[in-house]
């Protein structure tokens, strides 16, 4: 376990507040931000749950229970969208374990990926993923990292037409293949695009996010904390006082508010192994969203550190 | 893989160090005290082989084959592959290595390397994998419950194999080097991505093997062989 100033302070705060409040100080926001999926006008909470690395715990019963507790807290806090991939090791069965413990919550928005170079094996992989999750069908199926997307997308559109899934998307991360992403967004009737965007990685602002708005494509944001390194980098820096007016009380909330306040962004998917962190993340979807002026101020502040 | 130059070892790390350490701890608990049997058994065979005891010389490579099969089956296939799909491919490589060890054990013409440097360097590396490597868990702020021992875990098994092969003379035995060397590189990168100080061990082993390979296996004028 990694002890940081942030985790120790939060642990102390939690310990102090539990007797009085009976729950975490990062409680479910009553005014949780919801965003609209342009292709259907369905609303989903702006904070989702990623599972890369964090839910890959093998068959370790202790760690599986910890992940199940994270999933429970996620739904308790009003969360809906959980995202995974066949590439994420044992994350899929771990999600299935957590969902089964909760009796498969109705409001789950199941987002998965197809990740296989052989196009003929795509349906088989999707079925295996579905069995791991234990769900009837997925809400969203994305082509992971554009692997064989020319072949997988027609298959996914066909599944959507047969009501075997509700949305189709594509993914990338860390700024890779943005030209190709743009091309697919322009030429294919996809519902979602998933990519990396955070306060330091803002390349998507130039072309992809405006294009998503123009084309009516929902946007999922991965690596909001650069796999935790952004939080570790900022942990010892003072949180600016002026951010308090948005309701942000931690760097995690600062960073998430920056992301979901972009008008093109539909949902950010931070991953965590900790219940207090998932509550903290969900709370970032409440309060006041930074406006354009404050967003610029946030960028300037972080870049100056 | 497109834009491969943008990837770093950390991009391939699929699990947290905590998950990895707990995996090893639970694996060790499942088989304790088999770890002692592997280490003591291999040590005895090595010592007797050096003393030219015929049974030990015959048993040396098959004993390594058993260790590689056990690592492949119990650790890589049944356990590690649950958190790292790359371990599935490593299982195949380890099985191939076990097959090579078994096959080459049929050749009776292996001799201890005549070059002192290569002989003692190889033996030192083999003994390091056998006796010192398990203690490295303490350096990585783990307890001995997560110790990696010969026959149970790939790193010490690969390192001991490399050392032993170098200490033996036999051109065809060089076939036994690529797979353990590749494993050391793979394991070193994974440990580096986990920011584990133990990463230096498999990576340094590669350097040691490369250096010892530059030393001829036999002396220019070996005794009794003018």
Short mmCIF file of C-alpha atoms in Angstrom, two decimals:
data_model
loop_
_atom_site.label_atom_id
_atom_site.label_comp_id
_atom_site.label_asym_id
_atom_site.label_seq_id
_atom_site.Cartn_x
_atom_site.Cartn_y
_atom_site.Cartn_z
CA UNK A 1 0.00 0.00 0.00
CA UNK A 2 1.30 3.45 -0.85
CA UNK A 3 0.98 6.07 1.88
CA UNK A 4 0.88 9.65 0.68
CA UNK A 5 0.06 12.84 2.45
CA UNK A 6 -3.27 12.82 0.68
CA UNK A 7 -4.17 9.28 1.69
CA UNK A 8 -3.10 9.82 5.29
CA UNK A 9 -5.05 13.09 5.60
CA UNK A 10 -8.09 11.54 3.99
CA UNK A 11 -7.81 8.53 6.25
CA UNK A 12 -7.70 10.80 9.30
CA UNK A 13 -10.62 12.83 8.00
CA UNK A 14 -12.59 9.67 7.39
CA UNK A 15 -11.85 8.31 10.83
CA UNK A 16 -12.87 11.59 12.45
CA UNK A 17 -16.09 11.95 10.53
CA UNK A 18 -17.40 8.40 10.53
CA UNK A 19 -18.87 8.38 14.04
CA UNK A 20 -20.74 11.62 13.40
CA UNK A 21 -21.80 11.05 9.84
CA UNK A 22 -22.04 7.30 9.64
CA UNK A 23 -20.42 7.43 6.19
CA UNK A 24 -17.62 8.92 4.14
CA UNK A 25 -17.29 12.71 3.96
CA UNK A 26 -17.30 12.17 0.20
CA UNK A 27 -21.00 11.44 0.11
CA UNK A 28 -23.19 11.03 -2.94
CA UNK A 29 -23.80 14.43 -4.50
CA UNK A 30 -27.47 15.28 -4.68
CA UNK A 31 -26.85 17.31 -7.82
CA UNK A 32 -24.67 14.76 -9.64
CA UNK A 33 -23.86 15.99 -13.11
CA UNK A 34 -25.52 14.02 -15.88
CA UNK A 35 -24.60 14.32 -19.52
CA UNK A 36 -26.55 13.49 -22.64
CA UNK A 37 -25.57 10.81 -25.15
CA UNK A 38 -26.21 12.76 -28.37
CA UNK A 39 -27.37 9.81 -30.49
CA UNK A 40 -30.16 8.81 -28.10
CA UNK A 41 -30.58 11.76 -25.70
CA UNK A 42 -30.20 9.27 -22.84
CA UNK A 43 -28.59 10.83 -19.76
CA UNK A 44 -25.73 9.20 -17.85
CA UNK A 45 -23.70 10.42 -14.86
CA UNK A 46 -20.55 12.25 -15.89
CA UNK A 47 -18.37 10.11 -13.62
CA UNK A 48 -17.98 6.45 -14.51
CA UNK A 49 -15.66 3.69 -13.36
CA UNK A 50 -12.61 2.42 -15.24
CA UNK A 51 -11.09 -0.98 -14.52
CA UNK A 52 -7.66 -0.98 -16.20
CA UNK A 53 -5.11 -2.45 -13.75
CA UNK A 54 -7.24 -1.83 -10.66
CA UNK A 55 -9.65 -4.74 -11.17
CA UNK A 56 -7.07 -7.19 -12.50
CA UNK A 57 -6.70 -9.14 -9.26
CA UNK A 58 -6.82 -12.74 -10.49
CA UNK A 59 -8.69 -15.09 -8.18
CA UNK A 60 -7.48 -13.47 -4.95
CA UNK A 61 -10.57 -13.56 -2.72
CA UNK A 62 -9.50 -10.61 -0.56
CA UNK A 63 -8.82 -8.35 -3.53
CA UNK A 64 -11.98 -9.47 -5.33
CA UNK A 65 -13.99 -8.44 -2.29
CA UNK A 66 -12.22 -5.07 -2.24
CA UNK A 67 -13.16 -4.50 -5.87
CA UNK A 68 -16.73 -5.61 -5.16
CA UNK A 69 -16.86 -2.97 -2.40
CA UNK A 70 -15.69 -0.35 -4.91
CA UNK A 71 -18.46 -1.37 -7.32
CA UNK A 72 -21.02 -1.27 -4.50
CA UNK A 73 -19.89 2.22 -3.47
CA UNK A 74 -19.99 3.30 -7.10
CA UNK A 75 -23.64 2.37 -7.47
CA UNK A 76 -24.47 3.67 -3.99
CA UNK A 77 -22.98 6.99 -5.10
CA UNK A 78 -25.17 7.15 -8.18
CA UNK A 79 -22.66 5.79 -10.71
CA UNK A 80 -23.75 3.89 -13.81
CA UNK A 81 -21.08 3.39 -16.48
CA UNK A 82 -18.42 0.72 -15.90
CA UNK A 83 -15.84 0.24 -18.64
CA UNK A 84 -13.61 -2.77 -19.26
CA UNK A 85 -11.86 -4.79 -21.96
CA UNK A 86 -10.70 -8.33 -22.69
CA UNK A 87 -7.21 -6.83 -22.54
CA UNK A 88 -7.55 -6.06 -18.83
CA UNK A 89 -6.63 -9.52 -17.49
CA UNK A 90 -9.12 -10.69 -14.89
CA UNK A 91 -11.01 -7.39 -14.70
CA UNK A 92 -14.07 -8.82 -16.46
CA UNK A 93 -14.66 -11.70 -14.01
CA UNK A 94 -13.95 -9.28 -11.15
CA UNK A 95 -16.72 -7.00 -12.43
CA UNK A 96 -19.00 -10.02 -12.77
CA UNK A 97 -18.25 -10.97 -9.16
CA UNK A 98 -19.09 -7.47 -7.92
CA UNK A 99 -22.26 -7.21 -9.98
CA UNK A 100 -23.46 -10.63 -8.82
CA UNK A 101 -22.95 -9.58 -5.21
CA UNK A 102 -25.22 -6.59 -5.88
CA UNK A 103 -27.83 -8.59 -7.75
CA UNK A 104 -26.98 -6.90 -11.08
CA UNK A 105 -28.18 -3.31 -10.55
CA UNK A 106 -30.71 -2.17 -13.18
CA UNK A 107 -28.99 1.13 -13.74
CA UNK A 108 -25.70 -0.44 -14.81
CA UNK A 109 -24.40 0.98 -18.08
CA UNK A 110 -22.07 -1.79 -19.27
CA UNK A 111 -19.32 -0.56 -21.58
CA UNK A 112 -17.03 -3.19 -23.09
CA UNK A 113 -14.57 -3.56 -25.91
CA UNK A 114 -13.73 -6.01 -28.62
CA UNK A 115 -9.97 -6.50 -28.85
CA UNK A 116 -8.90 -9.17 -31.26
CA UNK A 117 -7.15 -8.96 -34.60
CA UNK A 118 -9.02 -11.88 -36.16
CA UNK A 119 -12.38 -10.40 -37.21
CA UNK A 120 -14.10 -13.80 -37.24
CA UNK A 121 -13.36 -14.21 -33.52
CA UNK A 122 -15.00 -10.92 -32.54
CA UNK A 123 -18.48 -12.30 -31.73
CA UNK A 124 -16.95 -15.15 -29.74
CA UNK A 125 -14.88 -12.71 -27.69
CA UNK A 126 -17.90 -10.49 -27.04
CA UNK A 127 -19.88 -13.50 -25.86
CA UNK A 128 -17.05 -14.54 -23.54
CA UNK A 129 -16.96 -11.00 -22.11
CA UNK A 130 -20.73 -11.05 -21.61
CA UNK A 131 -20.47 -14.35 -19.73
CA UNK A 132 -17.76 -12.90 -17.47
CA UNK A 133 -19.91 -9.87 -16.63
CA UNK A 134 -23.01 -12.02 -16.21
CA UNK A 135 -25.17 -9.45 -17.98
CA UNK A 136 -27.83 -10.05 -20.64
CA UNK A 137 -26.15 -7.70 -23.11
CA UNK A 138 -23.80 -4.76 -23.21
CA UNK A 139 -24.97 -1.19 -23.53
CA UNK A 140 -21.86 -0.05 -25.35
CA UNK A 141 -19.36 -2.08 -27.35
CA UNK A 142 -16.20 -0.32 -28.50
CA UNK A 143 -13.40 -1.36 -30.82
CA UNK A 144 -10.38 -1.32 -28.53
CA UNK A 145 -7.42 0.71 -29.82
CA UNK A 146 -8.88 0.47 -33.34
CA UNK A 147 -7.77 -3.17 -33.63
CA UNK A 148 -9.28 -4.49 -36.92
CA UNK A 149 -11.86 -1.73 -36.75
CA UNK A 150 -12.71 -2.03 -40.46
CA UNK A 151 -14.07 -5.52 -39.79
CA UNK A 152 -15.38 -5.14 -36.26
CA UNK A 153 -17.46 -1.99 -36.82
CA UNK A 154 -19.85 -3.53 -39.39
CA UNK A 155 -20.35 -6.48 -37.05
CA UNK A 156 -21.12 -4.14 -34.14
CA UNK A 157 -23.53 -2.05 -36.23
CA UNK A 158 -25.30 -5.28 -37.13
CA UNK A 159 -25.52 -6.27 -33.46
CA UNK A 160 -26.92 -2.83 -32.68
CA UNK A 161 -29.53 -3.22 -35.41
CA UNK A 162 -30.56 -6.54 -33.83
CA UNK A 163 -30.80 -4.83 -30.41
CA UNK A 164 -27.96 -7.01 -29.09
CA UNK A 165 -26.27 -3.82 -27.90
CA UNK A 166 -27.32 -0.19 -27.72
CA UNK A 167 -24.29 1.84 -28.72
CA UNK A 168 -21.15 1.39 -30.82
CA UNK A 169 -17.85 3.13 -30.23
CA UNK A 170 -14.10 3.21 -30.81
CA UNK A 171 -11.24 3.80 -28.39
CA UNK A 172 -7.68 4.99 -28.22
CA UNK A 173 -5.46 6.25 -25.43
CA UNK A 174 -2.51 8.52 -24.75
CA UNK A 175 -2.97 10.50 -27.95
CA UNK A 176 -2.35 7.62 -30.32
CA UNK A 177 -3.86 7.45 -33.84
CA UNK A 178 -5.91 10.63 -33.51
CA UNK A 179 -5.93 11.15 -37.30
CA UNK A 180 -7.53 7.76 -37.79
CA UNK A 181 -9.97 8.42 -34.97
CA UNK A 182 -11.03 11.65 -36.67
CA UNK A 183 -11.47 9.85 -39.96
CA UNK A 184 -13.71 7.19 -38.40
CA UNK A 185 -15.71 9.81 -36.53
CA UNK A 186 -16.35 11.50 -39.83
CA UNK A 187 -17.15 8.43 -41.90
CA UNK A 188 -18.86 5.96 -39.53
CA UNK A 189 -22.11 6.33 -37.57
CA UNK A 190 -20.54 5.63 -34.18
CA UNK A 191 -22.21 6.68 -30.93
CA UNK A 192 -19.13 6.93 -28.69
CA UNK A 193 -15.45 7.70 -28.90
CA UNK A 194 -13.09 7.04 -26.00
CA UNK A 195 -9.72 8.75 -25.64
CA UNK A 196 -7.28 10.28 -23.20
CA UNK A 197 -7.86 13.81 -22.02
CA UNK A 198 -6.73 15.51 -18.84
CA UNK A 199 -5.42 18.83 -17.65
CA UNK A 200 -1.96 18.17 -19.09
CA UNK A 201 -2.90 16.05 -22.13
CA UNK A 202 -5.21 18.42 -24.00
CA UNK A 203 -4.47 17.59 -27.64
CA UNK A 204 -8.06 16.35 -28.07
CA UNK A 205 -9.32 19.93 -27.54
CA UNK A 206 -7.97 20.98 -30.91
CA UNK A 207 -9.87 18.68 -33.26
CA UNK A 208 -11.47 15.57 -31.76
CA UNK A 209 -13.64 17.13 -29.07
CA UNK A 210 -15.04 19.81 -31.42
CA UNK A 211 -15.62 17.12 -34.04
CA UNK A 212 -17.49 14.99 -31.50
CA UNK A 213 -19.78 17.94 -30.76
CA UNK A 214 -20.29 18.58 -34.46
CA UNK A 215 -21.06 14.92 -35.24
CA UNK A 216 -23.12 14.24 -32.12
CA UNK A 217 -20.76 11.61 -30.71
CA UNK A 218 -20.53 10.95 -26.98
CA UNK A 219 -17.03 11.10 -25.49
CA UNK A 220 -15.61 8.88 -22.75
CA UNK A 221 -12.36 10.05 -21.19
CA UNK A 222 -9.77 7.54 -20.01
CA UNK A 223 -6.58 8.13 -17.98
CA UNK A 224 -8.00 11.25 -16.26
CA UNK A 225 -5.19 11.04 -13.68
CA UNK A 226 -2.52 9.65 -16.04
CA UNK A 227 -2.85 6.33 -14.25
CA UNK A 228 -2.47 8.03 -10.88
CA UNK A 229 0.78 9.81 -11.66
CA UNK A 230 -0.92 13.21 -11.93
CA UNK A 231 -2.35 12.85 -8.43
CA UNK A 232 1.02 11.76 -7.06
CA UNK A 233 2.66 14.70 -8.81
CA UNK A 234 0.20 17.21 -7.39
CA UNK A 235 -0.23 15.62 -3.98
CA UNK A 236 2.25 17.86 -2.21
CA UNK A 237 1.11 21.04 -3.95
CA UNK A 238 -1.51 23.33 -2.41
CA UNK A 239 -5.00 23.13 -3.89
CA UNK A 240 -5.86 26.70 -4.99
CA UNK A 241 -8.39 28.38 -2.71
CA UNK A 242 -10.44 29.67 -5.63
CA UNK A 243 -11.37 26.13 -6.70
CA UNK A 244 -13.51 25.85 -3.56
CA UNK A 245 -16.31 27.72 -5.33
CA UNK A 246 -16.78 24.67 -7.58
CA UNK A 247 -17.03 22.40 -4.55
CA UNK A 248 -13.76 20.59 -5.34
CA UNK A 249 -12.00 19.56 -2.16
CA UNK A 250 -9.14 17.48 -3.50
CA UNK A 251 -6.82 17.25 -6.47
CA UNK A 252 -8.77 14.28 -7.80
CA UNK A 253 -11.93 16.38 -7.84
CA UNK A 254 -10.05 19.33 -9.33
CA UNK A 255 -8.82 17.16 -12.20
CA UNK A 256 -12.17 15.47 -12.81
CA UNK A 257 -14.08 18.75 -12.78
CA UNK A 258 -11.73 20.08 -15.39
CA UNK A 259 -12.45 17.10 -17.65
CA UNK A 260 -16.22 16.83 -17.32
CA UNK A 261 -16.66 20.60 -17.63
CA UNK A 262 -15.65 20.38 -21.27
CA UNK A 263 -18.95 20.54 -23.17
CA UNK A 264 -18.00 17.68 -25.50
CA UNK A 265 -17.16 15.26 -22.69
CA UNK A 266 -19.87 12.82 -21.69
CA UNK A 267 -18.16 10.73 -19.03
CA UNK A 268 -14.77 10.33 -17.35
CA UNK A 269 -13.78 6.89 -16.13
CA UNK A 270 -11.26 7.09 -13.27
CA UNK A 271 -10.15 3.71 -11.96
CA UNK A 272 -9.51 2.95 -8.31
CA UNK A 273 -9.16 0.12 -5.84
CA UNK A 274 -10.47 2.18 -2.93
CA UNK A 275 -13.97 2.89 -1.73
CA UNK A 276 -13.08 6.34 -0.37
CA UNK A 277 -11.58 7.27 -3.72
CA UNK A 278 -14.61 6.15 -5.73
CA UNK A 279 -16.82 8.29 -3.48
CA UNK A 280 -14.45 11.21 -3.85
CA UNK A 281 -14.48 10.80 -7.63
CA UNK A 282 -18.28 10.65 -7.80
CA UNK A 283 -18.53 13.82 -5.76
CA UNK A 284 -16.64 15.63 -8.50
CA UNK A 285 -19.76 15.28 -10.60
CA UNK A 286 -21.63 17.51 -8.16
CA UNK A 287 -21.30 21.14 -7.17
CA UNK A 288 -20.50 23.80 -9.73
CA UNK A 289 -18.73 23.09 -13.00
CA UNK A 290 -15.87 25.41 -13.92
CA UNK A 291 -16.67 27.83 -16.71
CA UNK A 292 -14.27 28.59 -19.54
CA UNK A 293 -12.48 31.30 -17.57
CA UNK A 294 -11.93 29.05 -14.61
CA UNK A 295 -10.84 26.17 -16.86
CA UNK A 296 -8.09 28.39 -18.26
CA UNK A 297 -7.13 29.38 -14.74
CA UNK A 298 -6.95 25.70 -13.74
CA UNK A 299 -4.63 24.91 -16.63
CA UNK A 300 -2.40 27.90 -15.88
CA UNK A 301 -2.20 26.96 -12.22
CA UNK A 302 -1.24 23.33 -12.82
CA UNK A 303 1.22 24.14 -15.58
CA UNK A 304 2.94 26.67 -13.32
CA UNK A 305 3.54 24.10 -10.57
CA UNK B 1 1.36 -2.48 -33.01
CA UNK B 2 1.12 1.02 -34.44
CA UNK B 3 3.13 3.92 -33.04
CA UNK B 4 5.17 1.38 -31.07
CA UNK B 5 7.74 4.01 -30.16
CA UNK B 6 5.18 5.73 -27.95
CA UNK B 7 4.91 2.71 -25.63
CA UNK B 8 6.93 2.27 -22.45
CA UNK B 9 7.26 -0.80 -20.18
CA UNK B 10 4.72 0.82 -17.86
CA UNK B 11 2.12 0.63 -20.64
CA UNK B 12 2.32 -3.15 -20.48
CA UNK B 13 1.99 -3.42 -16.72
CA UNK B 14 -1.51 -4.80 -16.21
CA UNK B 15 -1.58 -5.19 -12.44
CA UNK B 16 -0.47 -3.45 -9.28
CA UNK B 17 2.62 -4.57 -7.35
CA UNK B 18 0.32 -5.50 -4.47
CA UNK B 19 -1.59 -7.97 -6.65
CA UNK B 20 1.67 -9.53 -7.86
CA UNK B 21 3.14 -9.87 -4.38
CA UNK B 22 -0.05 -11.39 -3.00
CA UNK B 23 -0.12 -13.84 -5.90
CA UNK B 24 3.38 -15.06 -4.98
CA UNK B 25 2.55 -15.19 -1.27
CA UNK B 26 -0.55 -17.30 -1.85
CA UNK B 27 1.37 -19.55 -4.26
CA UNK B 28 4.12 -20.08 -1.69
CA UNK B 29 1.55 -20.88 0.99
CA UNK B 30 -0.10 -23.44 -1.29
CA UNK B 31 3.11 -25.42 -1.72
CA UNK B 32 5.15 -24.86 1.42
CA UNK B 33 7.59 -26.60 2.12
CA UNK B 34 8.14 -27.73 -1.47
CA UNK B 35 10.38 -24.68 -1.90
CA UNK B 36 12.93 -26.29 0.45
CA UNK B 37 12.78 -29.57 -1.45
CA UNK B 38 13.50 -27.82 -4.74
CA UNK B 39 16.40 -25.77 -3.39
CA UNK B 40 17.98 -28.52 -1.29
CA UNK B 41 17.49 -31.14 -3.99
CA UNK B 42 19.04 -29.00 -6.73
CA UNK B 43 21.89 -27.93 -4.49
CA UNK B 44 22.70 -31.55 -3.68
CA UNK B 45 22.64 -32.55 -7.35
CA UNK B 46 24.89 -29.62 -8.28
CA UNK B 47 27.46 -30.37 -5.57
CA UNK B 48 27.56 -34.06 -6.44
CA UNK B 49 27.80 -33.30 -10.16
CA UNK B 50 30.81 -31.07 -9.52
CA UNK B 51 32.35 -34.00 -7.64
CA UNK B 52 31.81 -36.12 -10.75
CA UNK B 53 29.24 -38.42 -9.11
CA UNK B 54 27.74 -40.22 -12.08
CA UNK B 55 24.13 -40.24 -10.90
CA UNK B 56 24.20 -36.51 -10.22
CA UNK B 57 25.72 -35.73 -13.61
CA UNK B 58 22.98 -37.72 -15.31
CA UNK B 59 20.25 -36.17 -13.18
CA UNK B 60 21.38 -32.54 -13.54
CA UNK B 61 19.59 -31.50 -16.72
CA UNK B 62 16.45 -33.61 -16.08
CA UNK B 63 16.19 -31.95 -12.64
CA UNK B 64 16.23 -28.56 -14.33
CA UNK B 65 13.59 -29.81 -16.76
CA UNK B 66 11.33 -30.68 -13.82
CA UNK B 67 11.82 -27.19 -12.38
CA UNK B 68 10.89 -25.53 -15.70
CA UNK B 69 7.81 -27.71 -16.09
CA UNK B 70 6.69 -26.90 -12.57
CA UNK B 71 7.15 -23.15 -13.11
CA UNK B 72 5.30 -23.33 -16.41
CA UNK B 73 2.39 -25.33 -15.11
CA UNK B 74 1.86 -24.15 -11.56
CA UNK B 75 2.98 -20.53 -11.71
CA UNK B 76 2.74 -19.25 -15.26
CA UNK B 77 -0.27 -21.20 -16.50
CA UNK B 78 -2.43 -21.62 -13.42
CA UNK B 79 -1.63 -18.40 -11.60
CA UNK B 80 0.29 -15.64 -13.39
CA UNK B 81 -1.75 -15.91 -16.58
CA UNK B 82 -4.84 -14.85 -14.59
CA UNK B 83 -3.37 -11.35 -14.27
CA UNK B 84 -1.01 -11.25 -17.26
CA UNK B 85 -2.14 -12.80 -20.52
CA UNK B 86 1.48 -12.64 -21.72
CA UNK B 87 2.20 -15.47 -19.28
CA UNK B 88 0.29 -17.81 -21.58
CA UNK B 89 3.02 -17.40 -24.18
CA UNK B 90 5.68 -17.70 -21.49
CA UNK B 91 4.14 -21.03 -20.49
CA UNK B 92 4.79 -22.34 -23.98
CA UNK B 93 8.36 -21.07 -23.93
CA UNK B 94 9.01 -22.66 -20.52
CA UNK B 95 7.59 -25.97 -21.73
CA UNK B 96 9.86 -25.81 -24.75
CA UNK B 97 12.83 -25.14 -22.48
CA UNK B 98 11.91 -28.18 -20.37
CA UNK B 99 11.77 -30.26 -23.54
CA UNK B 100 15.18 -28.99 -24.63
CA UNK B 101 16.65 -29.78 -21.22
CA UNK B 102 15.25 -33.30 -21.35
CA UNK B 103 16.48 -33.81 -24.91
CA UNK B 104 19.99 -32.54 -24.28
CA UNK B 105 20.28 -34.59 -21.11
CA UNK B 106 20.47 -37.62 -23.41
CA UNK B 107 23.86 -36.43 -24.68
CA UNK B 108 26.50 -38.02 -22.40
CA UNK B 109 29.38 -35.85 -23.58
CA UNK B 110 28.89 -32.84 -21.34
CA UNK B 111 31.89 -31.81 -19.28
CA UNK B 112 32.49 -29.13 -16.70
CA UNK B 113 33.89 -26.08 -18.42
CA UNK B 114 37.65 -26.09 -18.31
CA UNK B 115 37.99 -22.32 -18.25
CA UNK B 116 38.15 -21.40 -14.57
CA UNK B 117 36.46 -18.06 -15.05
CA UNK B 118 33.54 -19.51 -16.96
CA UNK B 119 33.27 -22.50 -14.62
CA UNK B 120 33.27 -20.51 -11.41
CA UNK B 121 31.28 -17.63 -12.88
CA UNK B 122 28.59 -20.03 -14.03
CA UNK B 123 28.54 -21.84 -10.71
CA UNK B 124 28.30 -18.56 -8.82
CA UNK B 125 25.35 -17.49 -10.95
CA UNK B 126 23.67 -20.84 -10.43
CA UNK B 127 24.17 -20.65 -6.67
CA UNK B 128 22.95 -17.06 -6.64
CA UNK B 129 19.68 -18.15 -8.22
CA UNK B 130 19.41 -21.02 -5.79
CA UNK B 131 20.42 -19.46 -2.48
CA UNK B 132 20.52 -15.66 -2.70
CA UNK B 133 17.61 -14.83 -4.97
CA UNK B 134 14.94 -15.84 -2.41
CA UNK B 135 16.34 -13.26 0.00
CA UNK B 136 15.84 -10.43 -2.49
CA UNK B 137 12.23 -10.26 -1.40
CA UNK B 138 13.50 -8.44 1.67
CA UNK B 139 15.17 -5.77 -0.51
CA UNK B 140 11.90 -5.12 -2.27
CA UNK B 141 10.19 -4.36 1.04
CA UNK B 142 8.39 -7.68 0.86
CA UNK B 143 8.46 -10.37 3.47
CA UNK B 144 10.00 -13.78 2.87
CA UNK B 145 6.46 -15.01 2.35
CA UNK B 146 6.84 -13.57 -1.15
CA UNK B 147 10.30 -15.07 -1.68
CA UNK B 148 10.99 -16.33 -5.17
CA UNK B 149 12.64 -19.73 -5.04
CA UNK B 150 14.16 -22.06 -7.59
CA UNK B 151 11.71 -24.47 -9.17
CA UNK B 152 8.74 -22.46 -7.97
CA UNK B 153 9.33 -19.12 -9.67
CA UNK B 154 10.71 -18.33 -13.11
CA UNK B 155 13.43 -15.78 -12.21
CA UNK B 156 15.63 -17.92 -9.94
CA UNK B 157 14.97 -20.96 -12.13
CA UNK B 158 16.10 -19.09 -15.23
CA UNK B 159 19.16 -17.60 -13.51
CA UNK B 160 20.29 -20.94 -12.06
CA UNK B 161 19.82 -22.58 -15.43
CA UNK B 162 21.90 -19.92 -17.17
CA UNK B 163 24.71 -20.32 -14.64
CA UNK B 164 24.72 -24.10 -14.88
CA UNK B 165 24.72 -24.13 -18.67
CA UNK B 166 27.69 -21.77 -18.69
CA UNK B 167 29.58 -23.98 -16.25
CA UNK B 168 29.16 -27.01 -18.50
CA UNK B 169 31.03 -27.48 -21.73
CA UNK B 170 29.01 -28.55 -24.71
CA UNK B 171 28.26 -26.61 -27.88
CA UNK B 172 24.66 -27.79 -28.11
CA UNK B 173 23.98 -26.61 -24.58
CA UNK B 174 23.98 -23.07 -25.91
CA UNK B 175 20.47 -23.91 -27.15
CA UNK B 176 19.44 -23.71 -23.51
CA UNK B 177 20.35 -20.03 -23.21
CA UNK B 178 17.84 -18.07 -25.35
CA UNK B 179 14.63 -18.80 -23.43
CA UNK B 180 16.00 -18.00 -19.94
CA UNK B 181 17.68 -14.88 -21.34
CA UNK B 182 14.42 -13.75 -22.92
CA UNK B 183 12.61 -14.41 -19.68
CA UNK B 184 15.18 -12.36 -17.73
CA UNK B 185 14.61 -9.45 -20.12
CA UNK B 186 10.82 -9.75 -19.85
CA UNK B 187 10.86 -10.09 -16.07
CA UNK B 188 13.32 -7.20 -15.69
CA UNK B 189 11.08 -4.88 -17.70
CA UNK B 190 7.99 -5.88 -15.72
CA UNK B 191 9.81 -5.29 -12.43
CA UNK B 192 11.12 -1.95 -13.72
CA UNK B 193 7.57 -0.92 -14.57
CA UNK B 194 6.58 -1.85 -11.02
CA UNK B 195 9.47 0.30 -9.75
CA UNK B 196 10.82 -2.79 -8.00
CA UNK B 197 14.50 -2.60 -7.13
CA UNK B 198 14.72 -6.32 -7.83
CA UNK B 199 14.57 -5.49 -11.55
CA UNK B 200 18.33 -5.15 -11.54
CA UNK B 201 18.78 -8.88 -10.87
CA UNK B 202 17.38 -10.45 -14.07
CA UNK B 203 18.81 -7.60 -16.13
CA UNK B 204 22.25 -7.93 -14.54
CA UNK B 205 22.08 -11.69 -15.09
CA UNK B 206 21.86 -11.05 -18.82
CA UNK B 207 25.00 -8.92 -18.65
CA UNK B 208 26.85 -11.56 -16.61
CA UNK B 209 25.89 -14.29 -19.08
CA UNK B 210 27.02 -12.14 -22.01
CA UNK B 211 30.35 -11.49 -20.29
CA UNK B 212 30.91 -15.18 -19.47
CA UNK B 213 30.04 -16.17 -23.01
CA UNK B 214 33.01 -14.15 -24.18
CA UNK B 215 35.21 -16.46 -22.11
CA UNK B 216 36.05 -19.64 -24.04
CA UNK B 217 34.47 -22.76 -22.54
CA UNK B 218 37.71 -24.67 -22.80
CA UNK B 219 41.28 -23.54 -22.20
CA UNK B 220 43.57 -23.10 -25.18
CA UNK B 221 45.59 -26.06 -23.94
CA UNK B 222 43.28 -28.05 -21.73
CA UNK B 223 45.00 -30.58 -19.49
CA UNK B 224 45.06 -34.06 -20.94
CA UNK B 225 43.86 -32.82 -24.30
CA UNK B 226 46.92 -31.47 -26.17
#
